[in-house]
Tab-separated table of C-alpha atoms in Angstrom:
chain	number	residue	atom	x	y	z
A	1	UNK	CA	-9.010	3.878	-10.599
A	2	UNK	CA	-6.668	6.394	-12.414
A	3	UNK	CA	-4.398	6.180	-15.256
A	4	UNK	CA	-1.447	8.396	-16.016
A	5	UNK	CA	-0.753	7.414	-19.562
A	6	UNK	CA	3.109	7.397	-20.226
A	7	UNK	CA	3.812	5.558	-23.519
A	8	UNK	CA	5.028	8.075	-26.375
A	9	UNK	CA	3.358	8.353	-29.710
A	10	UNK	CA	4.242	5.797	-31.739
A	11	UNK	CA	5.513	3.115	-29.244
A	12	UNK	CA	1.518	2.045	-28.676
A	13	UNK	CA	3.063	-1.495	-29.490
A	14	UNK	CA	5.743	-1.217	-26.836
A	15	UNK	CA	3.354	0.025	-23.644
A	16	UNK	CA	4.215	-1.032	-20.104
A	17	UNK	CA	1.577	-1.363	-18.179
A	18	UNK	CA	2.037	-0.622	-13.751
A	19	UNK	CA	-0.358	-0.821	-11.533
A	20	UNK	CA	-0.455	0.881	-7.845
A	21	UNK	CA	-2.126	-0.678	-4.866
A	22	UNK	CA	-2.520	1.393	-1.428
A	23	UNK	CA	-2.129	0.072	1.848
A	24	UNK	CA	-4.425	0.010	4.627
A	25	UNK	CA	-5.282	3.391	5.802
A	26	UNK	CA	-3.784	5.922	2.899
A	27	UNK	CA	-6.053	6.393	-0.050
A	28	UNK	CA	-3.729	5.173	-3.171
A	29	UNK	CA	-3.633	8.908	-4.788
A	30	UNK	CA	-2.702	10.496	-1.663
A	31	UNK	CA	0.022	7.730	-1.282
A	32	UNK	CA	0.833	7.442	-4.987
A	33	UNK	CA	-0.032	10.721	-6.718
A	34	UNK	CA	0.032	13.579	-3.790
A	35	UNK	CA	0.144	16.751	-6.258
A	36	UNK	CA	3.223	18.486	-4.219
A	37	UNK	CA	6.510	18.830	-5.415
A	38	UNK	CA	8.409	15.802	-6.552
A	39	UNK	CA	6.307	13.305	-4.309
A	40	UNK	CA	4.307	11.914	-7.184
A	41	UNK	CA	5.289	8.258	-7.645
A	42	UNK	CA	2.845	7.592	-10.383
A	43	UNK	CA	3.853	10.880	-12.394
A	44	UNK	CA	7.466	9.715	-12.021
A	45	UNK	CA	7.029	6.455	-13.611
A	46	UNK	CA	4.448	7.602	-15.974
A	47	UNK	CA	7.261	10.660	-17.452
A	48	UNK	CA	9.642	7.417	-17.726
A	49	UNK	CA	7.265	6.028	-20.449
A	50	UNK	CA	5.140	3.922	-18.066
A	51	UNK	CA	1.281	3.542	-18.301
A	52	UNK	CA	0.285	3.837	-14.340
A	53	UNK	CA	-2.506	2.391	-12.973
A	54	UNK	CA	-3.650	3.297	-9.401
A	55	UNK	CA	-6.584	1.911	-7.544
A	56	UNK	CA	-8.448	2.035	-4.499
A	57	UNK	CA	-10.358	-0.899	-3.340
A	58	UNK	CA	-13.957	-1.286	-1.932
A	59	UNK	CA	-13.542	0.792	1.103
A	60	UNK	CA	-11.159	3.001	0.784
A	61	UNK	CA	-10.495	6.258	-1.260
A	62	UNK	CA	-12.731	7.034	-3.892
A	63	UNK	CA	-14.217	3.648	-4.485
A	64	UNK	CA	-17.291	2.864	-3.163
A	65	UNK	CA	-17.577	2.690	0.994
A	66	UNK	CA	-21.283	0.874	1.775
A	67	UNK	CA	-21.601	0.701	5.285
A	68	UNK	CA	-19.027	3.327	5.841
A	69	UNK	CA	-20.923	6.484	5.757
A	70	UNK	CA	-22.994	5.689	9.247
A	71	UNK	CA	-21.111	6.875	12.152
A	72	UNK	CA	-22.618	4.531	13.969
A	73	UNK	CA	-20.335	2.034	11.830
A	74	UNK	CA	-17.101	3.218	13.437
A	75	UNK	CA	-15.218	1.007	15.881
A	76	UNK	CA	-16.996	2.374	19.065
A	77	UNK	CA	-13.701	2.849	20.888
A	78	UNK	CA	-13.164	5.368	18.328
A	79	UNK	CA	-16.154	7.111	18.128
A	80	UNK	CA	-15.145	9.854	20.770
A	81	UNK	CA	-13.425	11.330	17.872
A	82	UNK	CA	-16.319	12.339	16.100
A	83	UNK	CA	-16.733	15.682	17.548
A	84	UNK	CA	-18.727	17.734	16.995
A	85	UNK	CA	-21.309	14.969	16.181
A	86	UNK	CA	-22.392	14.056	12.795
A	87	UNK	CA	-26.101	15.301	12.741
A	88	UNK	CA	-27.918	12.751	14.391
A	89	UNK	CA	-25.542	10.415	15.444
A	90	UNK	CA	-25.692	9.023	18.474
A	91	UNK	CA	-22.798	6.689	19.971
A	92	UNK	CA	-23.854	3.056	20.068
A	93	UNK	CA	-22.831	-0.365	18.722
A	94	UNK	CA	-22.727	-0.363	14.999
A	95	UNK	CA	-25.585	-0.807	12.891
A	96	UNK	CA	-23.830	-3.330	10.669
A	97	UNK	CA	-21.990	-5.541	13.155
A	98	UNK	CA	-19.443	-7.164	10.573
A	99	UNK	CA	-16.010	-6.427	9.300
A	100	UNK	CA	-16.388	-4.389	5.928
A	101	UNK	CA	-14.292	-6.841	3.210
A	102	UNK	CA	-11.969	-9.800	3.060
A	103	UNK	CA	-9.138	-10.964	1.240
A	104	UNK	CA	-11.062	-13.131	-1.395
A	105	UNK	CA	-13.129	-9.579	-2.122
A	106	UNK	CA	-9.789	-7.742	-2.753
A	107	UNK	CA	-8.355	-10.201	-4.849
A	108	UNK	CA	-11.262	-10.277	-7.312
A	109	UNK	CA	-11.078	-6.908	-7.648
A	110	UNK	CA	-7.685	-6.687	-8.327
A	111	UNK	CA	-8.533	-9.540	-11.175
A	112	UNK	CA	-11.393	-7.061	-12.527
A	113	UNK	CA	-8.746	-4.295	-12.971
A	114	UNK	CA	-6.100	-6.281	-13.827
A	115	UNK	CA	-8.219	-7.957	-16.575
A	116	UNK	CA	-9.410	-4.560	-17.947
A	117	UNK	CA	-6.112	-3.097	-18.387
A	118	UNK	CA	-4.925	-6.447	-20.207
A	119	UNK	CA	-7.937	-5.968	-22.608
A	120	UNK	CA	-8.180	-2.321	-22.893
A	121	UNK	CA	-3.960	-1.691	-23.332
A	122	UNK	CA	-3.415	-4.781	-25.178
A	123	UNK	CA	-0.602	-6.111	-22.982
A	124	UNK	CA	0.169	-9.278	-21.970
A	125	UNK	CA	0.914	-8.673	-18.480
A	126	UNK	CA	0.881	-6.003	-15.340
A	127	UNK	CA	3.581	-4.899	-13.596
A	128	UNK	CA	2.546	-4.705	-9.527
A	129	UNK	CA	3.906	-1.786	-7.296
A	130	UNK	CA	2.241	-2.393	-3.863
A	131	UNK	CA	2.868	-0.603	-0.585
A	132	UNK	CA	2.669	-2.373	2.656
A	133	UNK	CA	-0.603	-4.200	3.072
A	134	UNK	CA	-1.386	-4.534	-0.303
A	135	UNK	CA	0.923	-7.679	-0.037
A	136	UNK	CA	-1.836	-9.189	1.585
A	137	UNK	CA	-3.895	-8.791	-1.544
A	138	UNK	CA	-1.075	-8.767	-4.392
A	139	UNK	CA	1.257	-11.185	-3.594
A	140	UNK	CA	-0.657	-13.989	-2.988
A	141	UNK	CA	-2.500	-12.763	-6.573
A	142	UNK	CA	0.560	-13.297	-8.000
A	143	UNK	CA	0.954	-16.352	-6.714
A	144	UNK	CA	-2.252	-17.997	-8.166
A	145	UNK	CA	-1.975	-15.432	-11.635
A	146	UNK	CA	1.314	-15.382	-12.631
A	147	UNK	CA	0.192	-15.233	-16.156
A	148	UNK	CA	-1.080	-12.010	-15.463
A	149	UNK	CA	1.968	-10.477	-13.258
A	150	UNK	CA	5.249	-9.632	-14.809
A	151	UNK	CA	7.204	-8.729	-11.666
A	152	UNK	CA	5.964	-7.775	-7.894
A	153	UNK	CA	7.642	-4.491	-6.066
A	154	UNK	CA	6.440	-4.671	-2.508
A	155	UNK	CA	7.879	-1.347	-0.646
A	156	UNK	CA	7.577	-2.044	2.912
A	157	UNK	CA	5.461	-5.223	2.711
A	158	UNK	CA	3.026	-6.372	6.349
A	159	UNK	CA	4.260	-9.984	5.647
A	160	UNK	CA	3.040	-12.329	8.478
A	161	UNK	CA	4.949	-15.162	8.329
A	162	UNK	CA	3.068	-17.810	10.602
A	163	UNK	CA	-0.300	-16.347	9.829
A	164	UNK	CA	-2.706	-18.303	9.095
A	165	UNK	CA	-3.787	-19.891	5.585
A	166	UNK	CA	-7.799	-20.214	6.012
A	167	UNK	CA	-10.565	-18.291	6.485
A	168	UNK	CA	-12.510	-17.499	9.438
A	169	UNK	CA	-15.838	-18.748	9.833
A	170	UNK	CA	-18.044	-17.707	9.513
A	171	UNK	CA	-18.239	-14.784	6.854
A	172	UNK	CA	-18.843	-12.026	7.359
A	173	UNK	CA	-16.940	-11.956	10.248
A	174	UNK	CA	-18.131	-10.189	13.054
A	175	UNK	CA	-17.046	-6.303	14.443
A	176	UNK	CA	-17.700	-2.877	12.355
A	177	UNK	CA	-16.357	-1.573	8.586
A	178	UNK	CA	-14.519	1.107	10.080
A	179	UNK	CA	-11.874	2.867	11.908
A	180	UNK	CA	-11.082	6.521	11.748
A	181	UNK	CA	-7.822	8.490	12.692
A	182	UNK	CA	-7.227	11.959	13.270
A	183	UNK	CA	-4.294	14.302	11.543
A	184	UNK	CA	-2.518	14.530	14.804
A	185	UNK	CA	-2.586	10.951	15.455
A	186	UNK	CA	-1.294	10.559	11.506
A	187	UNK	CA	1.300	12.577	12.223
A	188	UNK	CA	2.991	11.867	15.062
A	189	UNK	CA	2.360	8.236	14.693
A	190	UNK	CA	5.093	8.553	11.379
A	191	UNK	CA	7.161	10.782	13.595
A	192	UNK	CA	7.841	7.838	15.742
A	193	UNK	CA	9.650	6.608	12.836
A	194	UNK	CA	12.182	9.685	11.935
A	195	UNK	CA	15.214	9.498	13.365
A	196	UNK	CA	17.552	11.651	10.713
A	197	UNK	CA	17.395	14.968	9.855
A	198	UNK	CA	15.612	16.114	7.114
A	199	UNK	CA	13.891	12.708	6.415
A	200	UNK	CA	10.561	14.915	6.202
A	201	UNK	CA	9.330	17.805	5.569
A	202	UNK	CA	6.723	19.838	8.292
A	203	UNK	CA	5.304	20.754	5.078
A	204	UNK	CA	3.942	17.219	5.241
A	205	UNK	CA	1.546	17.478	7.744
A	206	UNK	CA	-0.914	19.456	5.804
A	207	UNK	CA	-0.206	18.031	2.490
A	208	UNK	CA	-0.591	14.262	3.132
A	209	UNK	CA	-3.462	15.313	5.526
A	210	UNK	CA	-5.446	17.555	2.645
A	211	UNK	CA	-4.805	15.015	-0.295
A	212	UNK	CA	-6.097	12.130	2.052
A	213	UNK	CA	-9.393	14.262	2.407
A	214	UNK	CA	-9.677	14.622	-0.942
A	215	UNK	CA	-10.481	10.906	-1.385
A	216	UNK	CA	-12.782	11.004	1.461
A	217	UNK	CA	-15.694	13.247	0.797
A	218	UNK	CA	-17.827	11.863	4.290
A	219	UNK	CA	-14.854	11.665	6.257
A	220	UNK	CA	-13.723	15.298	5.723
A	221	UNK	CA	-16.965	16.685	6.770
A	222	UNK	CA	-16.711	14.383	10.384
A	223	UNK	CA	-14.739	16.016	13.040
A	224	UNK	CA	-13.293	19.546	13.917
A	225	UNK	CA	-13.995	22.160	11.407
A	226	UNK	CA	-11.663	21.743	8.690
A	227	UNK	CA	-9.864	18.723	9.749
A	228	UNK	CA	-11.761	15.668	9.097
A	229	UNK	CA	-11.617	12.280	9.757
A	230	UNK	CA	-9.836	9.100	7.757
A	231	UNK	CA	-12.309	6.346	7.545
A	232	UNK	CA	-9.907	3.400	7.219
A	233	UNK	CA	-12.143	-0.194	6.262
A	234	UNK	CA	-12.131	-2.954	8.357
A	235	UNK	CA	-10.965	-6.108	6.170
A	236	UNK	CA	-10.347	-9.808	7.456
A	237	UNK	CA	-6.883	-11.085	5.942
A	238	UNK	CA	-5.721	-14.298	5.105
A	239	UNK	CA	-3.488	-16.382	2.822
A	240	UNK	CA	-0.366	-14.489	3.236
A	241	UNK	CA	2.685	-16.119	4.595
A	242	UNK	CA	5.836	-18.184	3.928
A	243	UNK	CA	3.628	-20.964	2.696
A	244	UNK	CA	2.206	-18.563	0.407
A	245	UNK	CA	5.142	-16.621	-0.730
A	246	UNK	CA	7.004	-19.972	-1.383
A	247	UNK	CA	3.656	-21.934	-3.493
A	248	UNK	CA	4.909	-23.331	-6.539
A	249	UNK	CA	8.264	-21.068	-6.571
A	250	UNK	CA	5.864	-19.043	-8.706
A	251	UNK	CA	7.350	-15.732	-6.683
A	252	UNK	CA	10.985	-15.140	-7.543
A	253	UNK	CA	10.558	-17.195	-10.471
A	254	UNK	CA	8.250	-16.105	-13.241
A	255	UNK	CA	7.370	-13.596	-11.329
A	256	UNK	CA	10.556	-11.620	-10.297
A	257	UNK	CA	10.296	-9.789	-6.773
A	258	UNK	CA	11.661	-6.813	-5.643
A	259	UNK	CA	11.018	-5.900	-1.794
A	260	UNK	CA	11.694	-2.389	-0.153
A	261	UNK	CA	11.686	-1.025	3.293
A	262	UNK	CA	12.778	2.135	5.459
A	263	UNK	CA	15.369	0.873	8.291
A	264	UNK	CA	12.815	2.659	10.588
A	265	UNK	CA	9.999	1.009	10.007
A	266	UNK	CA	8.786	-0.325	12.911
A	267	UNK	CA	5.054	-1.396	11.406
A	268	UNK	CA	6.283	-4.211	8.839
A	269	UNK	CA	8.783	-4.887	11.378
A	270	UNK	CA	7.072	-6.183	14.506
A	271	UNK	CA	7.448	-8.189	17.180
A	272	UNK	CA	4.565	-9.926	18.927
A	273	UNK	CA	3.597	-13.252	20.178
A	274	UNK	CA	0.414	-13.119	17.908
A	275	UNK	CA	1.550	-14.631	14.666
A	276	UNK	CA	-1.182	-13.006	12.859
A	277	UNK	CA	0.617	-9.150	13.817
A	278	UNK	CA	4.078	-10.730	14.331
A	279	UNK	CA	5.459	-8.747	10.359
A	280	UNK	CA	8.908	-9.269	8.923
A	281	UNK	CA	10.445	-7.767	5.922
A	282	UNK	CA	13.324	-10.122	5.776
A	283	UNK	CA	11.164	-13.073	6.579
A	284	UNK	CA	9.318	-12.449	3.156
A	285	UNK	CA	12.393	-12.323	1.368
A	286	UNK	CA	13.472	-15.926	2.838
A	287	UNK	CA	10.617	-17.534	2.133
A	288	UNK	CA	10.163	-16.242	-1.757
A	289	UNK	CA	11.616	-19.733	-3.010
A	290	UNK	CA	12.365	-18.229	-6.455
A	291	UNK	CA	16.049	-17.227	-6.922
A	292	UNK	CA	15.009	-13.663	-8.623
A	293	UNK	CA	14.207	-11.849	-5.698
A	294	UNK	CA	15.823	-9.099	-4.239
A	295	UNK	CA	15.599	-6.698	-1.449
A	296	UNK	CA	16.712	-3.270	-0.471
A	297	UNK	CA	16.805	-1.388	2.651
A	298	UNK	CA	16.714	1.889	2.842
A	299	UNK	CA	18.784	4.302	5.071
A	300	UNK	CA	16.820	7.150	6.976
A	301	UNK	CA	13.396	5.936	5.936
A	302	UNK	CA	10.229	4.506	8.015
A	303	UNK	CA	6.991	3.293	6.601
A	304	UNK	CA	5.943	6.304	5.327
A	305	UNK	CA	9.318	6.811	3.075
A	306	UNK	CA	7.057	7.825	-0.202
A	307	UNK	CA	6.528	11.267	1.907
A	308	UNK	CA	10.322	11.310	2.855
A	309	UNK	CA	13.350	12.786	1.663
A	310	UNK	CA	14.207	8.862	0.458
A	311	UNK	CA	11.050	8.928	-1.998
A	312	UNK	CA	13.146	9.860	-4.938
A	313	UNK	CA	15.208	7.046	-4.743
A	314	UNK	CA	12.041	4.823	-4.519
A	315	UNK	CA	11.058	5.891	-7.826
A	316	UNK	CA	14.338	5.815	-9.365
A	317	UNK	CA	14.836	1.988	-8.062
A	318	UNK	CA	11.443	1.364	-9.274
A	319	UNK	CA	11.832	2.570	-12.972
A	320	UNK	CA	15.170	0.849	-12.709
A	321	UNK	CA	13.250	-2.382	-11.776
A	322	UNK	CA	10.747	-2.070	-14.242
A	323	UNK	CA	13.262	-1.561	-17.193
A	324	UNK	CA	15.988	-4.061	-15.628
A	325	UNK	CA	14.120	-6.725	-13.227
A	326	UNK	CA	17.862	-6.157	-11.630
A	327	UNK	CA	19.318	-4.133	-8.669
A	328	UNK	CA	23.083	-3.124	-9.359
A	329	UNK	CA	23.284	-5.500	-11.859
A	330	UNK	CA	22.184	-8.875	-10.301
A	331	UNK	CA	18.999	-10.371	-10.240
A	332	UNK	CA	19.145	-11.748	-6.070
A	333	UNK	CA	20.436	-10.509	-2.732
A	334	UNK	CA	20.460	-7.890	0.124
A	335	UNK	CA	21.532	-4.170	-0.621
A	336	UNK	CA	21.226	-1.107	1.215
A	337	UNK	CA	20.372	2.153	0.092
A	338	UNK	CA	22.217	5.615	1.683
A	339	UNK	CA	20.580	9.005	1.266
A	340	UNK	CA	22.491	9.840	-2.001
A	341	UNK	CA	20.961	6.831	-3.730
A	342	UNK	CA	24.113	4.541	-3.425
A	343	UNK	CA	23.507	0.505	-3.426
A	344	UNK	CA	26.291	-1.319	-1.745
A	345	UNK	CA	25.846	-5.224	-0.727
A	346	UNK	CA	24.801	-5.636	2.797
A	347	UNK	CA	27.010	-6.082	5.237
């Protein structure tokens, strides 16, 4: 975990505590705090006065990755791309034949950090800022803590809506901890997703691709020469749907939500007949049963809009959230967002 520490001297009484939760396969500083012009999220909020939390969990970034440093562990369909070879690897079925962690393992370890920062900041409450699958481990959090969550911001949240409430049996479940992707495959993968000029920079390619192997010291060594690899954990999911989202009109109610999404995106926006990868942004924000929900929807942004030219707006929206709980002035409905930073109803 890091902190940026935002509060001024002499408002100790007054602090505001955030924290940041990655998504599946970007580390959370290289999503939250890349170190390159204005794309810092977490410095942004943390110069408005905020104290910002960012984590990784088990698996990914900087936090611990047991199981994760065999190449033998990666998904074998994958392991083509680990040339040249790790030193004595040799392709195979994984050593540890079992996905990596699960969403009752994510949750309690959100609760561990959220607890310390209540304890050690002396606040009553966290604010969450998640970006898209870490809905699967904060929203239903929220849910069952909402004594512990002052409001939810989910930018482009995976949101399942018919997926399923119980856990596979048995657990562990079988497969392999990890996946790995390549900077090409990164790359062009967002690229399917810009469609406007100027909604990123080439710059981009290099600096997501660096600050990701920063937070993956085995990783960076697999691979060609000075590329790398992103180990990406292997996590079984459950719990997260419209059941969910709607329990005990906790979300939208004591727990204000605020949802966010690129009109591009085309990953938390799916269609498939497997209810399990069948995602909806607009189907979260109909089955929050709270009235204090919002959601926004951004103009010439995809999934990865905290790299595009739209990320400024993101963080003004967010300290607006933070300070307001209100998007141009109300506390529900459906806006959009142009380029300029301009809310207007949607149509």
């Amino acid at each position: 975990m890091r902190e940026r520490d935002g509060t001024p001297p002499g408002h100790l009484d007054e602090r505001t505590a955030v924290l940041m939760l990655h998504g599946r396969s970007v580390p959370v500083l290289a999503g939250f705090d890349l170190d390159f012009k204005s794309y810092s999220w977490a410095d942004a909020l943390a110069r408005a006065g905020y104290d910002v939390f960012m984590m990784d969990l088990q698996g990914s970034g900087l936090s611990p990755r047991p199981k994760m440093d065999d190449p033998r562990n990666v998904n074998p369909a994958q392991q083509y791309l680990l040339k040249p070879r790790p030193p004595g690897f040799t392709p195979g079925l994984p050593n540890y034949p079992f996905q990596l962690t699960n969403s009752i393992s994510d949750r309690d370890e959100l609760n561990t950090v959220v607890d310390w920062i209540i304890r050690e900041r002396g606040v009553k409450k966290v604010a969450f800022i998640g970006w898209s699958a870490a809905a699967f481990t904060m929203g239903p959090y929220a849910v069952k803590n909402p004594g512990k969550v002052s409001s939810l911001f989910l930018l482009a949240p995976i949101f399942p809506p018919e997926g399923t409430s119980n856990a596979p049996d048995p657990l562990p479940q079988p497969g392999f901890p990890t996946f790995v992707s390549t900077k090409d495959g990164t790359w062009n993968g967002w690229g399917s997703e810009v469609h406007c000029e100027g909604q990123r920079e080439d710059e981009m390619r290099d600096q997501v691709w660096n600050a990701i192997m920063e937070s993956d010291p085995v990783g960076s060594t697999w691979g060609p020469v000075g590329e790398g690899r992103n180990r990406i954990r292997n996590f079984v999911r459950w719990g997260w749907n419209k059941t969910t989202a709607a329990q005990g009109d906790v979300l939208g109610g004591s727990v204000p939500v605020l949802i966010a999404y690129g009109e591009y995106d085309r990953q938390a926006n799916t269609s498939s007949e497997d209810p399990e990868l069948n995602f909806s942004v607009p189907a979260l924000y109909n089955a929050v049963a709270g009235d204090h929900k919002l959601m926004v929807k951004l103009d010439c942004a995809g999934h990865s809009l905290v790299w595009e030219m739209q990320h400024k707006n993101v963080h003004n929206l967010s300290k607006h959230w933070l300070k307001h709980l209100k998007v141009d002035g109300k506390t529900q409905g459906i806006f959009d967002m142009n380029t300029d930073g301009d809310i207007s109803p949607a149509p």
